[in-house]
Coordinates of C-alpha atoms in Angstrom, one line a residue:
X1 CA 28.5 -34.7 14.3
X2 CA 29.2 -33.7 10.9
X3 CA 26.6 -33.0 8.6
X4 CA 25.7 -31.6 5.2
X5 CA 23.0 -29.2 4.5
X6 CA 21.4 -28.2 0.5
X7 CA 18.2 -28.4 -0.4
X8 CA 18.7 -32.1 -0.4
X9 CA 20.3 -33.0 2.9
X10 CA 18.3 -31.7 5.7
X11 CA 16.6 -29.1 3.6
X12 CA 15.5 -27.5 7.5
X13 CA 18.8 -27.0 8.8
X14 CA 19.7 -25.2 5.0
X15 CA 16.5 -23.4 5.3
X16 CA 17.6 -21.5 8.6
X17 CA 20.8 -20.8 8.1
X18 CA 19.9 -18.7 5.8
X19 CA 18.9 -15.7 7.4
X20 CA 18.5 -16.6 11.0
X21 CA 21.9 -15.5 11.7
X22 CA 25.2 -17.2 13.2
X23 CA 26.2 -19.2 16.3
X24 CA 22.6 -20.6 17.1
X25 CA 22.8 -23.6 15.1
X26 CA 26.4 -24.7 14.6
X27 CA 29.8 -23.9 13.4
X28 CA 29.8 -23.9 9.4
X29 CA 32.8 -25.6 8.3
X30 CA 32.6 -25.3 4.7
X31 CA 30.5 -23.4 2.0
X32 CA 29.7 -24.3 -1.7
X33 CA 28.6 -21.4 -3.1
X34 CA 27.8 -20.4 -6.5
X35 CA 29.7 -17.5 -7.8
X36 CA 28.4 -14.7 -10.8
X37 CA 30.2 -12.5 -12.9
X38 CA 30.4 -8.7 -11.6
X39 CA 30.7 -5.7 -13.5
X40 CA 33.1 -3.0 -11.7
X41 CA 31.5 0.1 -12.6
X42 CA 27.2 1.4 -11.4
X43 CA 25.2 4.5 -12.1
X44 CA 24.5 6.5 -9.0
X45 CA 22.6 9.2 -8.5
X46 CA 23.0 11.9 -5.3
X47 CA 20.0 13.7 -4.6
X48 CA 19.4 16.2 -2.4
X49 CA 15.8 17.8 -1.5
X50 CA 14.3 19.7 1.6
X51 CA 13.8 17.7 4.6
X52 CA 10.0 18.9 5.1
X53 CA 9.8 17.0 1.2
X54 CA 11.2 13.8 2.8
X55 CA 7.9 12.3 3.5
X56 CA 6.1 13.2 0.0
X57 CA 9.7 11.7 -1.4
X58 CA 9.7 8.3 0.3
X59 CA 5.7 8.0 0.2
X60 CA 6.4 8.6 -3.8
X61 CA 9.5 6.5 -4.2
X62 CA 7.4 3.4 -2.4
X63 CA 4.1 4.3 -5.0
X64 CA 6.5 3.7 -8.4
X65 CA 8.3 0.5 -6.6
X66 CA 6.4 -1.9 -9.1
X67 CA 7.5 0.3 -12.2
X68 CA 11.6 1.5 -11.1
X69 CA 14.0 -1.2 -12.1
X70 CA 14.8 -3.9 -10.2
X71 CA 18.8 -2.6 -10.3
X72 CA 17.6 0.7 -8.3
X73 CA 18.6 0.7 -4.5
X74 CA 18.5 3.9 -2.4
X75 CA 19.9 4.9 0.9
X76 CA 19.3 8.3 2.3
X77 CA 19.9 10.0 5.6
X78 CA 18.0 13.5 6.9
X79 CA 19.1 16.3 9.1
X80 CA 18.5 19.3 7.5
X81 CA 17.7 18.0 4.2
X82 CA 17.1 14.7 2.9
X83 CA 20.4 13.0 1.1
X84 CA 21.3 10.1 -0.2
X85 CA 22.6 8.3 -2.9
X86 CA 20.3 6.1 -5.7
X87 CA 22.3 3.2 -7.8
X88 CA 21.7 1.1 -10.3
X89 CA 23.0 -2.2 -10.0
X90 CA 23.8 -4.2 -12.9
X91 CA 26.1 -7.1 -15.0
X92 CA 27.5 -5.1 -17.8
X93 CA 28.6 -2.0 -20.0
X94 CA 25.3 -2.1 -21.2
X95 CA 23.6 -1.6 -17.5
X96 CA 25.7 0.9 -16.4
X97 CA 24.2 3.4 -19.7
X98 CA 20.8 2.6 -18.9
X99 CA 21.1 3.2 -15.3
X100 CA 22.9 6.8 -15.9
X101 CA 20.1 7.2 -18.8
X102 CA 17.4 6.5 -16.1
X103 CA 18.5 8.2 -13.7
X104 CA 19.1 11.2 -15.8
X105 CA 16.1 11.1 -17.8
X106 CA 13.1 9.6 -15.8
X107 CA 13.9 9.2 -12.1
X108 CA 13.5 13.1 -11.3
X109 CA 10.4 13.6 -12.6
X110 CA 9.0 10.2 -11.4
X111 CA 9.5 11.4 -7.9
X112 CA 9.0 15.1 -8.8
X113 CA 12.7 16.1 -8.1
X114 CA 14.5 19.4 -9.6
X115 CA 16.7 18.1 -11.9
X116 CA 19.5 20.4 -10.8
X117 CA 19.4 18.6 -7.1
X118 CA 20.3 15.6 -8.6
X119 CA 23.5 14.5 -10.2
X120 CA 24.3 11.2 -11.8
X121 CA 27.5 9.9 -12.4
X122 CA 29.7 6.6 -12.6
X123 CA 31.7 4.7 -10.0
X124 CA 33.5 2.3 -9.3
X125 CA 31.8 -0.4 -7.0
X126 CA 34.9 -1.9 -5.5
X127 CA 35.9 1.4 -4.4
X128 CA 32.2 2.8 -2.7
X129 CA 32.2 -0.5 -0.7
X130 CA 35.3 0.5 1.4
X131 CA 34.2 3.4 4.3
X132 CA 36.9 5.9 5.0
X133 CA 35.8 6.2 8.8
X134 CA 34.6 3.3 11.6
X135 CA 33.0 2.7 14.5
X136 CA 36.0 1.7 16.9
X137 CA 36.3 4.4 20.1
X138 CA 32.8 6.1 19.3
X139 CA 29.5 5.4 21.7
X140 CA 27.0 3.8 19.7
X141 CA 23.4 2.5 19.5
X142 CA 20.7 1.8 17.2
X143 CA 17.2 1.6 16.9
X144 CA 15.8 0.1 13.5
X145 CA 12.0 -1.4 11.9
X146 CA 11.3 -2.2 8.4
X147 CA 8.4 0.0 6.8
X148 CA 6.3 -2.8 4.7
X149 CA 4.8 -1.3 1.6
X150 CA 0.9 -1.0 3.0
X151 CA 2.4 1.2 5.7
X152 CA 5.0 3.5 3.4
X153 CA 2.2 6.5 3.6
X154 CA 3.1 10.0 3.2
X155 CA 1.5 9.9 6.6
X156 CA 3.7 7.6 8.2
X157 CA 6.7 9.1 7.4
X158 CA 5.5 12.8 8.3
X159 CA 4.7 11.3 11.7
X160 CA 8.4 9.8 12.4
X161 CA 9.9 13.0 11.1
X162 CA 7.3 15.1 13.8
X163 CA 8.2 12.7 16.2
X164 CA 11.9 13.4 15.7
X165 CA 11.3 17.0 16.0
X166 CA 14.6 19.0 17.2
X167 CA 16.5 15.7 17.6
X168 CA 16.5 15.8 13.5
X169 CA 19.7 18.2 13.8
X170 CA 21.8 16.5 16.2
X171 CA 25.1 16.4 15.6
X172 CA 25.6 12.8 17.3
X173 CA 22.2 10.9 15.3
X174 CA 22.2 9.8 12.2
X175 CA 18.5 9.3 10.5
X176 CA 18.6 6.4 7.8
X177 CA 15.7 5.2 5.3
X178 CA 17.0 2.3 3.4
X179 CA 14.7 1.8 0.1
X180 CA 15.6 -2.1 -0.6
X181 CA 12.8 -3.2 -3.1
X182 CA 13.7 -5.3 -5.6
X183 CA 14.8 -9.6 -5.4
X184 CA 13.7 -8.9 -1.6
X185 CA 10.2 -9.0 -2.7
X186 CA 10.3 -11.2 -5.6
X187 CA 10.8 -14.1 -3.0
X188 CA 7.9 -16.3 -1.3
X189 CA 7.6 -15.5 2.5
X190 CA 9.4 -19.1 3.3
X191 CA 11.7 -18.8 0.5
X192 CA 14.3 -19.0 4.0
X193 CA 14.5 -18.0 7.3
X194 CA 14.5 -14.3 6.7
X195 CA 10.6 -13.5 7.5
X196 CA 10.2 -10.1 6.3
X197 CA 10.1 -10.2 2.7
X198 CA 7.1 -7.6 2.2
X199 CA 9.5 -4.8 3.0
X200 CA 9.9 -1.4 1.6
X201 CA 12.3 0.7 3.9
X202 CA 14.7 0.0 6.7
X203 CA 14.4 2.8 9.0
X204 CA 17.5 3.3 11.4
X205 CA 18.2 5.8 14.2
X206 CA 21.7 5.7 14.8
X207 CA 23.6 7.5 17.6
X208 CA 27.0 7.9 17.4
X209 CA 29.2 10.4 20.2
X210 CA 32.9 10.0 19.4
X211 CA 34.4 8.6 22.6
X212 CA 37.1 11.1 22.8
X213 CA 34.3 14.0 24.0
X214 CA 35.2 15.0 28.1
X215 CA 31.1 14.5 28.7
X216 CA 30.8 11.7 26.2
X217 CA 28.7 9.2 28.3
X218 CA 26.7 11.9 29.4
X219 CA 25.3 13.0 26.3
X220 CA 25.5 9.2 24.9
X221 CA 23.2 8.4 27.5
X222 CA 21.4 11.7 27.8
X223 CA 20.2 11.2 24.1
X224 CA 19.5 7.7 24.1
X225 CA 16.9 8.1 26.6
X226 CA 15.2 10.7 24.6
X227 CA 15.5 8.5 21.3
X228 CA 14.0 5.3 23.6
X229 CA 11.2 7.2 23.7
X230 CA 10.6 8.4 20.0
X231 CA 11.5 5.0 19.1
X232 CA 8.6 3.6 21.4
X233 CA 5.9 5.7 19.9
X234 CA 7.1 4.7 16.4
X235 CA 6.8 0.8 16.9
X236 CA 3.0 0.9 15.8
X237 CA 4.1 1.7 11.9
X238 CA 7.3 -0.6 12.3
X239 CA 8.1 -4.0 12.6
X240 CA 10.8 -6.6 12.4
X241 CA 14.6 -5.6 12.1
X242 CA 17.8 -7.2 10.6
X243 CA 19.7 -9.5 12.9
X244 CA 23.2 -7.2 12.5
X245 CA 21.6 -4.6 14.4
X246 CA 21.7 -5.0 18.2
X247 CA 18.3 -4.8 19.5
X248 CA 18.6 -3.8 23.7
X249 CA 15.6 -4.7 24.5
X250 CA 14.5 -6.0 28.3
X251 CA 12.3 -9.1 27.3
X252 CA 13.6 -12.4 25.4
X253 CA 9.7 -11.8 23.4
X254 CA 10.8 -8.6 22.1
X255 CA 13.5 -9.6 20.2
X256 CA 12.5 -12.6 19.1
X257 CA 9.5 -11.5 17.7
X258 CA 11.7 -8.5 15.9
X259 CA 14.2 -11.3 14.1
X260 CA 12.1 -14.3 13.3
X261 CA 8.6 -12.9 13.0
X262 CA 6.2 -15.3 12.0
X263 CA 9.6 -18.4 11.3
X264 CA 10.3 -18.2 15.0
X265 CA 8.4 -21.8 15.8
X266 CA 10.2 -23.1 12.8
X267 CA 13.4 -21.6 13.5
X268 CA 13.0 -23.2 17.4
X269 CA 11.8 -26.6 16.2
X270 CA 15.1 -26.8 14.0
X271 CA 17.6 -25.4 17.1
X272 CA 16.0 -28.6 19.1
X273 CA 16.7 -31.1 16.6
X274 CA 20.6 -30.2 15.9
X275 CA 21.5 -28.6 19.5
X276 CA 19.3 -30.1 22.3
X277 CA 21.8 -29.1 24.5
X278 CA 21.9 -25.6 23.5
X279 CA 25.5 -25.1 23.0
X280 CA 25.6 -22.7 20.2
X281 CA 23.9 -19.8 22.1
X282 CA 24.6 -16.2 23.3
X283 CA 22.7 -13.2 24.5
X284 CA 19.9 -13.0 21.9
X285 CA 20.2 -16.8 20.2
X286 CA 17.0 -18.7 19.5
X287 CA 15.8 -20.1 22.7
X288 CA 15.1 -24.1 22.5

């Protein structure tokens, strides 16, 4: 059947399709969305610091979330030191000067950076959103937890980065800390289906071995088991993950519990009402 969902008409079924991902529910037809002006240009800032700074950084960056803008979004990655890129995200001509002006003029010594490992420039949004390189022929998996804000402790980050140990500098892992912040925390816990809204960082391991290597599946394999491991004595200061990254796990519970959190009853009671006969399903869908 045929039916329309808005926070009038079944207000549930609009509810979890927002953020409980696709093909569990339905197939969407149609979507009325409403659209906002954009502004082509943002500030962003490149920083580079030491790697053994990384955990006084991200504990410091997560103690001044209530005071940085609301605009500011960070992604960094760590090997042998901790890069990344800091942007300001706004509406206007007007936005784009304050966020260079903050960036230039507070942000370092907020989070006790040397000014001359920062720079801060102006780009063009359009053309950061397009990647030069992909995925397609490489062996790939991921591990990933958010870090809530209680648990974003100088401590638990130097303990992740000591777990990591050697496997820091491989060639074929990529370390990510996602600093998200902002509208994600301004909304009520049931504000939709996405159940995680007391998070500070999204912390990714991500192994990549191009597929063209002779002993590719060897050392895919070879360092996946070792990063199964450090991932499994991390889970204590993580939780939760977003639904676009693959979570191999061996127990239906696992998962679940990773997605949905505490909206998994909900999210379950809704799948019964509009597909008792489970149609819309596949490997890690909502069970009925």
């Amino acid at each position: 059947s045929l039916v329309t969902a808005s926070h009038h008409e079944h207000p549930e079924l609009f509810w979890a399709l927002r953020g409980a991902g696709s093909n569990n529910f339905g197939v969407v037809t149609q979507i009325e969305m409403q659209a906002y002006p954009t502004f082509g240009d943002i500030a962003m800032g490149e920083v580079a610091v030491p790697v053994e700074d990384a955990p006084r950084f991200f504990a410091a960056l997560g103690t001044f979330e209530a005071s940085i803008p609301r605009e500011i979004f960070g992604f960094f990655t760590c090997s042998d030191l901790l890069s990344g890129a800091v942007t300001y995200v706004g509406v206007d001509e007007y936005d784009v000067i304050r966020g260079i002006n903050y960036l230039e003029d507070e942000f370092p010594s907020l989070l006790q950076i040397d000014p001359g490992n920062m720079s801060v420039s102006r780009i063009s949004w359009v053309e950061d959103a397009y990647a030069e390189d992909n995925m397609y022929g490489n062996l790939a998996d991921s591990w990933t937890g958010f870090i809530t804000k209680e648990m974003a402790t100088e401590e638990t980050f130097q303990t992740i980065f000591d777990e990591l140990g050697d496997l820091l500098y491989s060639p074929y892992l990529v370390v990510e800390f996602c600093f998200i912040g902002g509208a994600i925390n301004d909304k009520e816990p049931d504000f939709n289906a996405f159940a995680f809204r007391d998070t500070q960082y999204l912390f990714s391991l991500l192994e990549v071995v191009p597929g063209d290597l002779d002993d590719a599946q060897e050392i895919y394999e070879a360092l996946g088991a070792k990063l199964e491991v450090v991932f499994d004595r991390l889970k204590p200061l993580l939780y939760g993950t977003l639904l676009n990254f693959p979570v191999d796990t061996s127990s239906a519970e696992e998962y679940l519990s990773a997605y949905h959190g505490e909206h998994l009853e909900s999210l379950q009671a809704i799948k019964r009402k509009y597909d008792p006969e489970n149609r819309f399903r596949y490997k890690q869908s909502i069970p009925i």
